[in-house]
Amino acid sequence: MRQSDVITGRADLGAIDNTTGEAAFYSHREPAWHGLGTVAEEAMTSDEVLHLAHLDWQVEKLPILPMNKGKLGKRIPGRFGTFRSDTGDWVGGLVGNTWTPIQNREAFAFLDELVGGGHVTYETAGALDGGRVVFMSTKSPSIVLDPQGAADRIDLYTLFANSHDGRSAAVAVETPVRAVCTNTLDLAVKEAQRVWKIRHTKSALTDLEEARRTLGFTEQYAAAFEAEATQLFQTAMTNQQFDDLIAQLWTAPAEGARKNLVAAHEERRDRLHHLFREAETQDNIRGTRWAALQAIVEFDDYFRTVKVPEALSEQEHRHNLAMTTLLHDQKNPVKDMAKALLLAA
């Protein structure tokens, strides 16, 4: 996964893990935007990727023992910490009796069946925030709209992430990325599963086995997404219709509203019209409902106002927000509403 799907952890913190002194990141053929980690021609198995990404360690769930005046007290009933086996470092987890670690090797072996057919490749893998979250992504064959004309390519990735800090379930999510501008099209589609989750319980490995047997959702999602994208591409859209779409997505300030609110609304409207009518990223699809959706998505990914933490650059923070949205299956109301309105019209 490349620029648009940069993985740097939680939006407030976020960092590729370097606990061992080496960046825990693997990238297929090309360096990621942050330039960290190992770049390799092609890893064929999840075990190879784990080694290259420095993820070949386990997590231990250990009792929490309070310290009082330099002496260890009795264990706290029902409370445990999560620790890395290679360094002994705490990975941020405070968990209960039922929480069961899903080890890196067990989790990512799930993806070997996707890659084994030869049409899917391992793209990235890594750890974030000291190992709190580990991830691996695969790339499936791309979708190409109007191959003999516009040739608009959408790359399809499956991202699998697993948390070791008790904050979230393990999750697999489909994330299409429009190649020409790396728009992250994290959109639900009708009648197709986009997200699959497994809780950290004793039955987790059984659930993984079930997922291996039923993992048809990648192909189903790709087919459903291509059908909707094709419908939008084949339907024309005028500048006035696009202006009407903007008005439905963002309510104009009321008469007498503060000048800064009016100015912000006009600036957003002008930026959106520029993306739809003039931006190079729309050259091959201009004047279509697909171009309208791409203008909305590009604005949301790269131009909407965000408050950037002092420790991060704006680029890092925007990519963290995108990653957080994917991992926690957070809905994007603007993108989802835009697609719904464009398909319904």
mmCIF file of N, CA, C and O in Angstrom, residues 268-310:
data_model
loop_
_atom_site.group_PDB
_atom_site.id
_atom_site.type_symbol
_atom_site.label_atom_id
_atom_site.label_comp_id
_atom_site.label_asym_id
_atom_site.label_seq_id
_atom_site.Cartn_x
_atom_site.Cartn_y
_atom_site.Cartn_z
ATOM 1 N N ARG A 268 -14.409 26.301 0.294
ATOM 2 C CA ARG A 268 -14.619 24.868 0.076
ATOM 3 C C ARG A 268 -15.316 24.628 -1.253
ATOM 4 O O ARG A 268 -14.920 23.744 -2.033
ATOM 5 N N ARG A 269 -16.341 25.415 -1.536
ATOM 6 C CA ARG A 269 -17.090 25.268 -2.799
ATOM 7 C C ARG A 269 -16.165 25.506 -3.992
ATOM 8 O O ARG A 269 -16.196 24.756 -4.978
ATOM 9 N N ASP A 270 -15.332 26.542 -3.918
ATOM 10 C CA ASP A 270 -14.414 26.844 -5.027
ATOM 11 C C ASP A 270 -13.405 25.721 -5.217
ATOM 12 O O ASP A 270 -13.088 25.341 -6.352
ATOM 13 N N ARG A 271 -12.894 25.183 -4.115
ATOM 14 C CA ARG A 271 -11.926 24.100 -4.208
ATOM 15 C C ARG A 271 -12.556 22.868 -4.850
ATOM 16 O O ARG A 271 -11.947 22.208 -5.709
ATOM 17 N N LEU A 272 -13.764 22.536 -4.453
ATOM 18 C CA LEU A 272 -14.455 21.378 -5.007
ATOM 19 C C LEU A 272 -14.715 21.557 -6.498
ATOM 20 O O LEU A 272 -14.523 20.615 -7.290
ATOM 21 N N HIS A 273 -15.146 22.745 -6.900
ATOM 22 C CA HIS A 273 -15.379 22.988 -8.326
ATOM 23 C C HIS A 273 -14.076 22.889 -9.112
ATOM 24 O O HIS A 273 -14.065 22.381 -10.244
ATOM 25 N N HIS A 274 -12.986 23.369 -8.536
ATOM 26 C CA HIS A 274 -11.695 23.245 -9.224
ATOM 27 C C HIS A 274 -11.335 21.773 -9.421
ATOM 28 O O HIS A 274 -10.897 21.365 -10.506
ATOM 29 N N LEU A 275 -11.526 20.967 -8.379
ATOM 30 C CA LEU A 275 -11.208 19.538 -8.490
ATOM 31 C C LEU A 275 -12.071 18.864 -9.553
ATOM 32 O O LEU A 275 -11.579 18.017 -10.314
ATOM 33 N N PHE A 276 -13.330 19.224 -9.627
ATOM 34 C CA PHE A 276 -14.247 18.589 -10.571
ATOM 35 C C PHE A 276 -13.996 19.048 -12.007
ATOM 36 O O PHE A 276 -14.006 18.238 -12.939
ATOM 37 N N ARG A 277 -13.742 20.356 -12.196
ATOM 38 C CA ARG A 277 -13.676 20.911 -13.556
ATOM 39 C C ARG A 277 -12.276 21.016 -14.129
ATOM 40 O O ARG A 277 -12.107 20.972 -15.360
ATOM 41 N N GLU A 278 -11.249 21.176 -13.269
ATOM 42 C CA GLU A 278 -9.931 21.537 -13.780
ATOM 43 C C GLU A 278 -8.781 20.648 -13.326
ATOM 44 O O GLU A 278 -7.743 20.620 -13.990
ATOM 45 N N ALA A 279 -8.916 19.957 -12.223
ATOM 46 C CA ALA A 279 -7.784 19.206 -11.683
ATOM 47 C C ALA A 279 -7.319 18.115 -12.647
ATOM 48 O O ALA A 279 -8.133 17.438 -13.282
ATOM 49 N N GLU A 280 -6.005 17.941 -12.756
ATOM 50 C CA GLU A 280 -5.448 16.919 -13.639
ATOM 51 C C GLU A 280 -5.889 15.518 -13.235
ATOM 52 O O GLU A 280 -5.957 14.620 -14.084
ATOM 53 N N THR A 281 -6.180 15.327 -11.966
ATOM 54 C CA THR A 281 -6.590 14.005 -11.492
ATOM 55 C C THR A 281 -7.922 13.559 -12.081
ATOM 56 O O THR A 281 -8.276 12.384 -11.989
ATOM 57 N N GLN A 282 -8.672 14.483 -12.684
ATOM 58 C CA GLN A 282 -9.962 14.133 -13.283
ATOM 59 C C GLN A 282 -9.912 14.110 -14.812
ATOM 60 O O GLN A 282 -10.944 13.917 -15.458
ATOM 61 N N ASP A 283 -8.723 14.317 -15.399
ATOM 62 C CA ASP A 283 -8.628 14.462 -16.858
ATOM 63 C C ASP A 283 -9.287 13.314 -17.608
ATOM 64 O O ASP A 283 -9.973 13.525 -18.612
ATOM 65 N N ASN A 284 -9.083 12.092 -17.173
ATOM 66 C CA ASN A 284 -9.572 10.943 -17.940
ATOM 67 C C ASN A 284 -11.019 10.568 -17.615
ATOM 68 O O ASN A 284 -11.595 9.691 -18.271
ATOM 69 N N ILE A 285 -11.623 11.229 -16.627
ATOM 70 C CA ILE A 285 -13.002 10.870 -16.233
ATOM 71 C C ILE A 285 -13.902 12.096 -16.129
ATOM 72 O O ILE A 285 -15.025 11.994 -15.649
ATOM 73 N N ARG A 286 -13.436 13.250 -16.597
ATOM 74 C CA ARG A 286 -14.148 14.499 -16.373
ATOM 75 C C ARG A 286 -15.573 14.466 -16.928
ATOM 76 O O ARG A 286 -15.848 13.842 -17.943
ATOM 77 N N GLY A 287 -16.480 15.162 -16.198
ATOM 78 C CA GLY A 287 -17.859 15.273 -16.659
ATOM 79 C C GLY A 287 -18.730 14.083 -16.324
ATOM 80 O O GLY A 287 -19.835 13.956 -16.861
ATOM 81 N N THR A 288 -18.272 13.212 -15.429
ATOM 82 C CA THR A 288 -19.046 12.029 -15.050
ATOM 83 C C THR A 288 -19.359 12.066 -13.550
ATOM 84 O O THR A 288 -18.740 12.807 -12.781
ATOM 85 N N ARG A 289 -20.312 11.232 -13.151
ATOM 86 C CA ARG A 289 -20.603 11.120 -11.716
ATOM 87 C C ARG A 289 -19.434 10.476 -10.963
ATOM 88 O O ARG A 289 -19.227 10.751 -9.780
ATOM 89 N N TRP A 290 -18.671 9.646 -11.634
ATOM 90 C CA TRP A 290 -17.471 9.076 -11.029
ATOM 91 C C TRP A 290 -16.465 10.190 -10.722
ATOM 92 O O TRP A 290 -15.838 10.195 -9.652
ATOM 93 N N ALA A 291 -16.319 11.151 -11.622
ATOM 94 C CA ALA A 291 -15.439 12.293 -11.374
ATOM 95 C C ALA A 291 -15.953 13.130 -10.209
ATOM 96 O O ALA A 291 -15.158 13.645 -9.409
ATOM 97 N N ALA A 292 -17.271 13.270 -10.102
ATOM 98 C CA ALA A 292 -17.842 14.026 -8.984
ATOM 99 C C ALA A 292 -17.488 13.367 -7.657
ATOM 100 O O ALA A 292 -17.083 14.039 -6.699
ATOM 101 N N LEU A 293 -17.630 12.035 -7.595
ATOM 102 C CA LEU A 293 -17.286 11.329 -6.360
ATOM 103 C C LEU A 293 -15.800 11.483 -6.055
ATOM 104 O O LEU A 293 -15.409 11.710 -4.897
ATOM 105 N N GLN A 294 -14.947 11.380 -7.076
ATOM 106 C CA GLN A 294 -13.509 11.512 -6.859
ATOM 107 C C GLN A 294 -13.137 12.901 -6.349
ATOM 108 O O GLN A 294 -12.229 13.051 -5.523
ATOM 109 N N ALA A 295 -13.826 13.927 -6.839
ATOM 110 C CA ALA A 295 -13.570 15.291 -6.356
ATOM 111 C C ALA A 295 -13.904 15.408 -4.871
ATOM 112 O O ALA A 295 -13.155 16.009 -4.092
ATOM 113 N N ILE A 296 -15.032 14.815 -4.471
ATOM 114 C CA ILE A 296 -15.438 14.842 -3.056
ATOM 115 C C ILE A 296 -14.418 14.084 -2.207
ATOM 116 O O ILE A 296 -13.982 14.548 -1.147
ATOM 117 N N VAL A 297 -14.026 12.887 -2.667
ATOM 118 C CA VAL A 297 -13.091 12.058 -1.910
ATOM 119 C C VAL A 297 -11.725 12.743 -1.812
ATOM 120 O O VAL A 297 -11.098 12.767 -0.746
ATOM 121 N N GLU A 298 -11.250 13.311 -2.925
ATOM 122 C CA GLU A 298 -9.946 13.981 -2.924
ATOM 123 C C GLU A 298 -9.951 15.172 -1.969
ATOM 124 O O GLU A 298 -8.981 15.408 -1.239
ATOM 125 N N PHE A 299 -11.044 15.919 -1.971
ATOM 126 C CA PHE A 299 -11.154 17.045 -1.038
ATOM 127 C C PHE A 299 -11.087 16.547 0.402
ATOM 128 O O PHE A 299 -10.358 17.101 1.240
ATOM 129 N N ASP A 300 -11.836 15.494 0.697
ATOM 130 C CA ASP A 300 -11.887 14.996 2.072
ATOM 131 C C ASP A 300 -10.544 14.412 2.500
ATOM 132 O O ASP A 300 -10.126 14.572 3.655
ATOM 133 N N ASP A 301 -9.839 13.760 1.588
ATOM 134 C CA ASP A 301 -8.555 13.144 1.929
ATOM 135 C C ASP A 301 -7.444 14.170 2.114
ATOM 136 O O ASP A 301 -6.569 14.001 2.973
ATOM 137 N N TYR A 302 -7.464 15.248 1.299
ATOM 138 C CA TYR A 302 -6.285 16.105 1.237
ATOM 139 C C TYR A 302 -6.505 17.583 1.552
ATOM 140 O O TYR A 302 -5.529 18.297 1.797
ATOM 141 N N PHE A 303 -7.735 18.055 1.536
ATOM 142 C CA PHE A 303 -7.938 19.500 1.651
ATOM 143 C C PHE A 303 -8.827 19.954 2.808
ATOM 144 O O PHE A 303 -8.844 21.135 3.140
ATOM 145 N N ARG A 304 -9.595 19.055 3.419
ATOM 146 C CA ARG A 304 -10.418 19.511 4.532
ATOM 147 C C ARG A 304 -9.519 19.914 5.697
ATOM 148 O O ARG A 304 -8.428 19.382 5.894
ATOM 149 N N THR A 305 -9.995 20.844 6.487
ATOM 150 C CA THR A 305 -9.213 21.365 7.598
ATOM 151 C C THR A 305 -9.074 20.321 8.701
ATOM 152 O O THR A 305 -10.056 19.701 9.107
ATOM 153 N N VAL A 306 -7.850 20.103 9.160
ATOM 154 C CA VAL A 306 -7.596 19.206 10.284
ATOM 155 C C VAL A 306 -6.666 19.903 11.268
ATOM 156 O O VAL A 306 -5.849 20.740 10.883
ATOM 157 N N LYS A 307 -6.801 19.564 12.534
ATOM 158 C CA LYS A 307 -5.925 20.093 13.567
ATOM 159 C C LYS A 307 -4.771 19.125 13.750
ATOM 160 O O LYS A 307 -4.959 17.989 14.170
ATOM 161 N N VAL A 308 -3.555 19.577 13.432
ATOM 162 C CA VAL A 308 -2.390 18.698 13.404
ATOM 163 C C VAL A 308 -1.649 18.753 14.739
ATOM 164 O O VAL A 308 -1.278 19.830 15.200
ATOM 165 N N PRO A 309 -1.432 17.590 15.393
ATOM 166 C CA PRO A 309 -0.634 17.560 16.625
ATOM 167 C C PRO A 309 0.777 18.079 16.385
ATOM 168 O O PRO A 309 1.331 17.927 15.285
ATOM 169 N N GLU A 310 1.383 18.671 17.393
ATOM 170 C CA GLU A 310 2.708 19.263 17.250
ATOM 171 C C GLU A 310 3.760 18.242 16.825
ATOM 172 O O GLU A 310 4.703 18.569 16.104
#
